PDB file of C-alpha atoms in Angstrom:
ATOM      1  CA  MET H  14       4.281   2.811  -8.644  1.00  0.00           C
ATOM      2  CA  ALA H  15       4.963   3.545 -12.268  1.00  0.00           C
ATOM      3  CA  ASP H  16       8.628   2.237 -12.419  1.00  0.00           C
ATOM      4  CA  TYR H  17       7.373  -1.147 -10.486  1.00  0.00           C
ATOM      5  CA  SER H  18       5.003  -1.621 -13.688  1.00  0.00           C
ATOM      6  CA  ALA H  19       7.889  -0.321 -16.567  1.00  0.00           C
ATOM      7  CA  THR H  20      10.440  -3.033 -14.949  1.00  0.00           C
ATOM      8  CA  ARG H  21       7.653  -5.481 -14.347  1.00  0.00           C
ATOM      9  CA  ASP H  22       6.883  -5.492 -18.685  1.00  0.00           C
ATOM     10  CA  ARG H  23      10.535  -5.411 -19.116  1.00  0.00           C
ATOM     11  CA  VAL H  24      10.803  -8.494 -16.884  1.00  0.00           C
ATOM     12  CA  GLU H  25       7.603 -10.377 -18.606  1.00  0.00           C
ATOM     13  CA  GLN H  26       9.462  -9.877 -22.249  1.00  0.00           C
ATOM     14  CA  TYR H  27      12.710 -11.232 -21.183  1.00  0.00           C
ATOM     15  CA  PHE H  28      11.305 -14.425 -20.258  1.00  0.00           C
ATOM     16  CA  ASP H  29       8.422 -14.675 -22.085  1.00  0.00           C
ATOM     17  CA  ARG H  30      10.288 -13.635 -25.259  1.00  0.00           C
ATOM     18  CA  SER H  31      14.352 -14.413 -24.888  1.00  0.00           C
ATOM     19  CA  ALA H  32      15.584 -16.458 -21.575  1.00  0.00           C
ATOM     20  CA  THR H  33      12.131 -19.242 -21.763  1.00  0.00           C
ATOM     21  CA  LYS H  34      14.575 -21.776 -22.556  1.00  0.00           C
ATOM     22  CA  VAL H  35      17.210 -21.213 -20.873  1.00  0.00           C
ATOM     23  CA  TRP H  36      15.778 -21.293 -17.808  1.00  0.00           C
ATOM     24  CA  GLU H  37      13.860 -24.358 -18.729  1.00  0.00           C
ATOM     25  CA  ARG H  38      17.266 -26.132 -19.171  1.00  0.00           C
ATOM     26  CA  LEU H  39      18.519 -24.620 -15.887  1.00  0.00           C
ATOM     27  CA  THR H  40      15.683 -25.654 -13.645  1.00  0.00           C
ATOM     28  CA  SER H  41      15.656 -29.563 -15.016  1.00  0.00           C
ATOM     29  CA  ASP H  42      18.643 -31.685 -14.474  1.00  0.00           C
ATOM     30  CA  ALA H  43      19.464 -31.200 -18.222  1.00  0.00           C
ATOM     31  CA  PRO H  44      23.980 -30.558 -18.647  1.00  0.00           C
ATOM     32  CA  VAL H  45      24.436 -26.658 -18.378  1.00  0.00           C
ATOM     33  CA  SER H  46      27.829 -24.930 -18.797  1.00  0.00           C
ATOM     34  CA  ARG H  47      29.628 -24.830 -15.978  1.00  0.00           C
ATOM     35  CA  ILE H  48      28.989 -21.195 -15.446  1.00  0.00           C
ATOM     36  CA  ARG H  49      25.086 -21.673 -15.463  1.00  0.00           C
ATOM     37  CA  GLN H  50      26.209 -25.074 -13.299  1.00  0.00           C
ATOM     38  CA  THR H  51      27.267 -22.273 -10.098  1.00  0.00           C
ATOM     39  CA  VAL H  52      24.001 -20.670 -10.611  1.00  0.00           C
ATOM     40  CA  ARG H  53      21.820 -23.531 -10.204  1.00  0.00           C
ATOM     41  CA  GLU H  54      23.712 -24.811  -7.654  1.00  0.00           C
ATOM     42  CA  GLY H  55      23.216 -21.189  -5.697  1.00  0.00           C
ATOM     43  CA  ARG H  56      19.354 -21.079  -6.529  1.00  0.00           C
ATOM     44  CA  ASP H  57      19.196 -24.509  -4.976  1.00  0.00           C
ATOM     45  CA  ARG H  58      21.203 -23.781  -1.892  1.00  0.00           C
ATOM     46  CA  MET H  59      19.213 -20.550  -1.665  1.00  0.00           C
ATOM     47  CA  ARG H  60      15.381 -22.252  -2.121  1.00  0.00           C
ATOM     48  CA  GLU H  61      17.008 -24.296   1.109  1.00  0.00           C
ATOM     49  CA  VAL H  62      17.615 -21.286   2.941  1.00  0.00           C
ATOM     50  CA  MET H  63      14.202 -20.170   2.406  1.00  0.00           C
ATOM     51  CA  LEU H  64      12.410 -23.348   3.082  1.00  0.00           C
ATOM     52  CA  SER H  65      14.326 -23.005   6.914  1.00  0.00           C
ATOM     53  CA  ARG H  66      12.244 -20.120   7.544  1.00  0.00           C
ATOM     54  CA  LEU H  67       9.001 -21.732   7.152  1.00  0.00           C
ATOM     55  CA  PRO H  68       8.147 -24.564   9.314  1.00  0.00           C
ATOM     56  CA  ASN H  69       8.423 -27.976   8.304  1.00  0.00           C
ATOM     57  CA  ASP H  70       4.853 -29.308   7.821  1.00  0.00           C
ATOM     58  CA  LEU H  71       2.393 -26.747   6.454  1.00  0.00           C
ATOM     59  CA  ARG H  72      -0.645 -28.534   6.387  1.00  0.00           C
ATOM     60  CA  GLY H  73      -3.387 -25.816   6.342  1.00  0.00           C
ATOM     61  CA  ALA H  74      -1.099 -23.242   5.690  1.00  0.00           C
ATOM     62  CA  ARG H  75      -1.938 -21.311   2.493  1.00  0.00           C
ATOM     63  CA  VAL H  76       1.349 -19.518   0.785  1.00  0.00           C
ATOM     64  CA  LEU H  77       2.234 -17.774  -2.130  1.00  0.00           C
ATOM     65  CA  ASP H  78       4.749 -17.874  -4.126  1.00  0.00           C
ATOM     66  CA  ALA H  79       5.049 -14.871  -5.955  1.00  0.00           C
ATOM     67  CA  GLY H  80       7.692 -15.066  -8.921  1.00  0.00           C
ATOM     68  CA  CYS H  81       7.490 -18.992  -9.254  1.00  0.00           C
ATOM     69  CA  GLY H  82       9.183 -19.455 -12.497  1.00  0.00           C
ATOM     70  CA  THR H  83       9.276 -23.159 -13.382  1.00  0.00           C
ATOM     71  CA  GLY H  84       7.868 -24.350 -10.468  1.00  0.00           C
ATOM     72  CA  LEU H  85      10.396 -25.869  -7.936  1.00  0.00           C
ATOM     73  CA  MET H  86       9.743 -23.868  -4.962  1.00  0.00           C
ATOM     74  CA  ALA H  87       6.135 -24.768  -5.691  1.00  0.00           C
ATOM     75  CA  VAL H  88       6.323 -28.116  -5.387  1.00  0.00           C
ATOM     76  CA  GLU H  89       8.621 -28.263  -1.670  1.00  0.00           C
ATOM     77  CA  LEU H  90       5.958 -26.326  -0.628  1.00  0.00           C
ATOM     78  CA  ALA H  91       3.065 -28.544  -1.372  1.00  0.00           C
ATOM     79  CA  THR H  92       5.219 -31.669  -0.039  1.00  0.00           C
ATOM     80  CA  ARG H  93       5.443 -29.870   3.396  1.00  0.00           C
ATOM     81  CA  GLY H  94       1.059 -29.584   3.112  1.00  0.00           C
ATOM     82  CA  ALA H  95       0.900 -26.242   2.185  1.00  0.00           C
ATOM     83  CA  TYR H  96      -2.104 -24.608  -0.501  1.00  0.00           C
ATOM     84  CA  VAL H  97      -0.116 -22.447  -2.299  1.00  0.00           C
ATOM     85  CA  HIS H  98      -0.798 -20.162  -5.270  1.00  0.00           C
ATOM     86  CA  ALA H  99       2.275 -19.693  -7.936  1.00  0.00           C
ATOM     87  CA  VAL H 100       2.155 -16.337  -9.390  1.00  0.00           C
ATOM     88  CA  ASP H 101       4.638 -15.741 -12.309  1.00  0.00           C
ATOM     89  CA  ILE H 102       4.997 -13.222 -14.733  1.00  0.00           C
ATOM     90  CA  SER H 103       5.474 -14.960 -18.026  1.00  0.00           C
ATOM     91  CA  PRO H 104       2.963 -17.232 -19.097  1.00  0.00           C
ATOM     92  CA  GLN H 105       5.313 -19.475 -20.589  1.00  0.00           C
ATOM     93  CA  LEU H 106       7.014 -20.002 -17.839  1.00  0.00           C
ATOM     94  CA  ILE H 107       3.703 -20.874 -15.476  1.00  0.00           C
ATOM     95  CA  GLY H 108       3.362 -23.847 -19.071  1.00  0.00           C
ATOM     96  CA  ILE H 109       6.463 -25.257 -17.879  1.00  0.00           C
ATOM     97  CA  ALA H 110       5.672 -25.122 -13.749  1.00  0.00           C
ATOM     98  CA  GLU H 111       2.490 -26.667 -14.731  1.00  0.00           C
ATOM     99  CA  ALA H 112       3.709 -29.456 -16.773  1.00  0.00           C
ATOM    100  CA  ARG H 113       6.423 -30.491 -14.619  1.00  0.00           C
ATOM    101  CA  MET H 114       4.058 -30.867 -11.386  1.00  0.00           C
ATOM    102  CA  PRO H 115       3.675 -34.473  -9.752  1.00  0.00           C
ATOM    103  CA  GLU H 116       0.669 -35.841 -10.476  1.00  0.00           C
ATOM    104  CA  GLY H 117      -0.071 -36.346  -6.794  1.00  0.00           C
ATOM    105  CA  LEU H 118       0.787 -32.214  -5.694  1.00  0.00           C
ATOM    106  CA  ARG H 119      -1.538 -31.020  -8.503  1.00  0.00           C
ATOM    107  CA  GLY H 120      -4.964 -30.372  -5.885  1.00  0.00           C
ATOM    108  CA  LYS H 121      -2.030 -28.284  -3.861  1.00  0.00           C
ATOM    109  CA  VAL H 122      -1.155 -25.946  -6.566  1.00  0.00           C
ATOM    110  CA  THR H 123      -2.921 -23.688  -8.233  1.00  0.00           C
ATOM    111  CA  PHE H 124      -0.970 -21.846 -11.481  1.00  0.00           C
ATOM    112  CA  GLN H 125      -1.368 -18.040 -12.533  1.00  0.00           C
ATOM    113  CA  ALA H 126       0.319 -15.795 -14.830  1.00  0.00           C
ATOM    114  CA  GLY H 127      -0.118 -11.946 -13.775  1.00  0.00           C
ATOM    115  CA  ASP H 128       1.652  -9.605 -11.787  1.00  0.00           C
ATOM    116  CA  MET H 129       2.697 -10.971  -7.704  1.00  0.00           C
ATOM    117  CA  THR H 130       1.127  -8.362  -5.847  1.00  0.00           C
ATOM    118  CA  ALA H 131      -2.646  -8.509  -7.471  1.00  0.00           C
ATOM    119  CA  PRO H 132      -4.963  -7.855  -4.527  1.00  0.00           C
ATOM    120  CA  GLU H 133      -7.297 -10.679  -5.905  1.00  0.00           C
ATOM    121  CA  HIS H 134      -4.666 -13.647  -5.202  1.00  0.00           C
ATOM    122  CA  GLY H 135      -6.435 -13.110  -1.539  1.00  0.00           C
ATOM    123  CA  HIS H 136      -4.381 -13.146   1.727  1.00  0.00           C
ATOM    124  CA  PHE H 137      -1.930 -16.390   2.764  1.00  0.00           C
ATOM    125  CA  ASP H 138      -0.068 -17.249   6.081  1.00  0.00           C
ATOM    126  CA  TYR H 139       3.247 -16.833   4.179  1.00  0.00           C
ATOM    127  CA  VAL H 140       4.961 -15.064   0.526  1.00  0.00           C
ATOM    128  CA  MET H 141       7.696 -16.841  -1.307  1.00  0.00           C
ATOM    129  CA  ALA H 142       9.618 -14.433  -3.251  1.00  0.00           C
ATOM    130  CA  MET H 143      12.890 -15.845  -4.566  1.00  0.00           C
ATOM    131  CA  ASP H 144      14.731 -13.789  -7.084  1.00  0.00           C
ATOM    132  CA  SER H 145      11.757 -12.169  -8.411  1.00  0.00           C
ATOM    133  CA  LEU H 146      12.465  -8.607  -6.559  1.00  0.00           C
ATOM    134  CA  ILE H 147      16.216  -8.492  -7.852  1.00  0.00           C
ATOM    135  CA  TYR H 148      15.109  -6.409 -10.857  1.00  0.00           C
ATOM    136  CA  TYR H 149      13.458  -3.664  -8.527  1.00  0.00           C
ATOM    137  CA  ARG H 150      14.375  -0.032  -6.757  1.00  0.00           C
ATOM    138  CA  ASP H 151      14.661   0.016  -3.045  1.00  0.00           C
ATOM    139  CA  THR H 152      10.795   2.374  -2.943  1.00  0.00           C
ATOM    140  CA  ASP H 153       9.526  -0.449  -5.292  1.00  0.00           C
ATOM    141  CA  ILE H 154      10.702  -3.489  -3.197  1.00  0.00           C
ATOM    142  CA  ALA H 155       9.687  -1.146   0.238  1.00  0.00           C
ATOM    143  CA  ALA H 156       5.771  -0.709  -2.007  1.00  0.00           C
ATOM    144  CA  VAL H 157       5.587  -4.157  -3.456  1.00  0.00           C
ATOM    145  CA  LEU H 158       6.509  -5.494   0.713  1.00  0.00           C
ATOM    146  CA  THR H 159       3.647  -2.968   2.233  1.00  0.00           C
ATOM    147  CA  LYS H 160       1.105  -4.729  -0.395  1.00  0.00           C
ATOM    148  CA  LEU H 161       1.843  -7.953   0.252  1.00  0.00           C
ATOM    149  CA  GLY H 162       2.742  -7.640   3.613  1.00  0.00           C
ATOM    150  CA  GLN H 163      -1.056  -6.466   4.238  1.00  0.00           C
ATOM    151  CA  ARG H 164      -2.179  -9.539   3.075  1.00  0.00           C
ATOM    152  CA  THR H 165       0.342 -12.040   5.030  1.00  0.00           C
ATOM    153  CA  SER H 166      -0.506 -13.226   8.304  1.00  0.00           C
ATOM    154  CA  GLU H 167       3.140 -14.288   9.410  1.00  0.00           C
ATOM    155  CA  ALA H 168       5.937 -13.155   6.950  1.00  0.00           C
ATOM    156  CA  VAL H 169       7.391 -12.496   3.246  1.00  0.00           C
ATOM    157  CA  VAL H 170      10.542 -14.140   3.001  1.00  0.00           C
ATOM    158  CA  PHE H 171      12.418 -13.092  -0.581  1.00  0.00           C
ATOM    159  CA  THR H 172      15.858 -12.471  -1.442  1.00  0.00           C
ATOM    160  CA  VAL H 173      17.850  -9.520  -3.162  1.00  0.00           C
ATOM    161  CA  ALA H 174      21.225  -8.784  -5.179  1.00  0.00           C
ATOM    162  CA  PRO H 175      23.425  -7.773  -2.168  1.00  0.00           C
ATOM    163  CA  ARG H 176      25.383  -4.798  -2.697  1.00  0.00           C
ATOM    164  CA  THR H 177      29.130  -5.951  -3.622  1.00  0.00           C
ATOM    165  CA  PRO H 178      32.077  -5.084  -6.130  1.00  0.00           C
ATOM    166  CA  PHE H 179      31.172  -7.779  -7.903  1.00  0.00           C
ATOM    167  CA  LEU H 180      27.459  -7.216  -8.786  1.00  0.00           C
ATOM    168  CA  MET H 181      28.091  -3.284  -8.965  1.00  0.00           C
ATOM    169  CA  THR H 182      30.788  -4.086 -11.792  1.00  0.00           C
ATOM    170  CA  PHE H 183      27.680  -6.080 -14.000  1.00  0.00           C
ATOM    171  CA  PHE H 184      24.921  -3.559 -12.851  1.00  0.00           C
ATOM    172  CA  THR H 185      27.594  -0.702 -13.937  1.00  0.00           C
ATOM    173  CA  LEU H 186      28.022  -2.150 -16.934  1.00  0.00           C
ATOM    174  CA  GLY H 187      24.607  -3.047 -17.562  1.00  0.00           C
ATOM    175  CA  LYS H 188      23.882   0.575 -17.686  1.00  0.00           C
ATOM    176  CA  LEU H 189      26.513   0.893 -21.058  1.00  0.00           C
ATOM    177  CA  PHE H 190      24.240  -1.199 -22.850  1.00  0.00           C
ATOM    178  CA  PRO H 191      20.964   0.926 -24.892  1.00  0.00           C
ATOM    179  CA  ARG H 192      17.262   0.579 -23.104  1.00  0.00           C
ATOM    180  CA  SER H 193      16.334  -1.627 -26.159  1.00  0.00           C
ATOM    181  CA  ASP H 194      18.885  -3.802 -26.277  1.00  0.00           C
ATOM    182  CA  ARG H 195      19.110  -5.114 -22.521  1.00  0.00           C
ATOM    183  CA  SER H 196      17.808  -7.440 -20.433  1.00  0.00           C
ATOM    184  CA  PRO H 197      16.542  -6.376 -17.002  1.00  0.00           C
ATOM    185  CA  VAL H 198      19.577  -5.332 -14.936  1.00  0.00           C
ATOM    186  CA  MET H 199      19.398  -6.669 -11.164  1.00  0.00           C
ATOM    187  CA  ILE H 200      19.982  -3.234  -8.882  1.00  0.00           C
ATOM    188  CA  PRO H 201      22.029  -4.307  -5.981  1.00  0.00           C
ATOM    189  CA  HIS H 202      21.066  -3.091  -2.944  1.00  0.00           C
ATOM    190  CA  ALA H 203      23.038  -2.326   0.803  1.00  0.00           C
ATOM    191  CA  PHE H 204      20.700  -4.380   3.639  1.00  0.00           C
ATOM    192  CA  ALA H 205      21.289  -0.730   5.885  1.00  0.00           C
ATOM    193  CA  THR H 206      19.457   1.165   3.319  1.00  0.00           C
ATOM    194  CA  LEU H 207      16.628  -1.253   2.319  1.00  0.00           C
ATOM    195  CA  ALA H 208      15.861  -1.014   5.386  1.00  0.00           C
ATOM    196  CA  LYS H 209      16.229   2.099   6.432  1.00  0.00           C
ATOM    197  CA  THR H 210      13.377   2.401   3.330  1.00  0.00           C
ATOM    198  CA  VAL H 211      11.422  -0.588   4.094  1.00  0.00           C
ATOM    199  CA  GLY H 212      11.205   0.413   7.523  1.00  0.00           C
ATOM    200  CA  PRO H 213      10.005  -1.572  10.696  1.00  0.00           C
ATOM    201  CA  GLY H 214       9.868  -5.672  10.490  1.00  0.00           C
ATOM    202  CA  LEU H 215      12.987  -6.263   7.989  1.00  0.00           C
ATOM    203  CA  THR H 216      15.603  -8.696   8.992  1.00  0.00           C
ATOM    204  CA  ARG H 217      18.767 -10.064   7.124  1.00  0.00           C
ATOM    205  CA  VAL H 218      18.717 -14.249   6.878  1.00  0.00           C
ATOM    206  CA  ASP H 219      21.326 -15.649   5.137  1.00  0.00           C
ATOM    207  CA  ARG H 220      23.826 -14.887   2.111  1.00  0.00           C
ATOM    208  CA  VAL H 221      24.523 -17.226  -1.151  1.00  0.00           C
ATOM    209  CA  SER H 222      27.107 -16.831  -3.244  1.00  0.00           C
ATOM    210  CA  ARG H 223      28.039 -19.681  -5.438  1.00  0.00           C
ATOM    211  CA  GLY H 224      30.529 -19.001  -8.068  1.00  0.00           C
ATOM    212  CA  PHE H 225      27.882 -16.124 -10.611  1.00  0.00           C
ATOM    213  CA  TYR H 226      24.817 -17.219  -8.457  1.00  0.00           C
ATOM    214  CA  ILE H 227      25.210 -13.869  -5.090  1.00  0.00           C
ATOM    215  CA  SER H 228      21.806 -13.635  -3.330  1.00  0.00           C
ATOM    216  CA  GLU H 229      20.824 -12.349  -0.085  1.00  0.00           C
ATOM    217  CA  CYS H 230      17.604 -13.793   1.864  1.00  0.00           C
ATOM    218  CA  LEU H 231      15.521 -11.209   3.960  1.00  0.00           C
ATOM    219  CA  GLU H 232      12.434 -11.531   5.754  1.00  0.00           C
ATOM    220  CA  PHE H 233       9.846  -9.138   6.256  1.00  0.00           C
ATOM    221  CA  ARG H 234       7.310  -9.123   8.922  1.00  0.00           C
ATOM    222  CA  PRO H 235       4.354  -7.265   8.909  1.00  0.00           C
TER     223      PRO H 235
END
């Protein structure tokens, strides 16, 4: 997974060195620009969509929050009673998530900085990966789903950037910048193409489009 590793390292550098403050503010209640407000609203809605795929009562379940960011999904999962293992490639974002975790839920959540696919994380009932695979090619996503699926008993719920004219324009423009000067670029995917690469078990759930936030929820059942 050489391509996966290279992209993962770029994502880590971006979020740990360039975008930490932006994401800390975006995922809080602090005022943001109108454009970023649409992203905040879109992410809030997508979190609801993803959580709707899981039981309301998660007591006894073990869930991997793969690419947990500042911990909003982990809070929701723990509130439902799940034991959550929250992983993010960015130690800076992990630090923010730990600081924000409500005191009453701390016993339900463990945080770890590192690769979300690492086998030492163990086995899970569910995996949630919100916007943590949006920078990867279809073959990388298929490999990630295979690795996670081997250790997941129920479902991997994740998001991708859908192949829309709007996102394809951003993708094309992003490639015009020198590699050293640009942040990781979202790679839009057509569901049919991704499903062919991933194989059986992949289904489409819903798409959220809110201003500058466009993302599609998919579910993979091993």
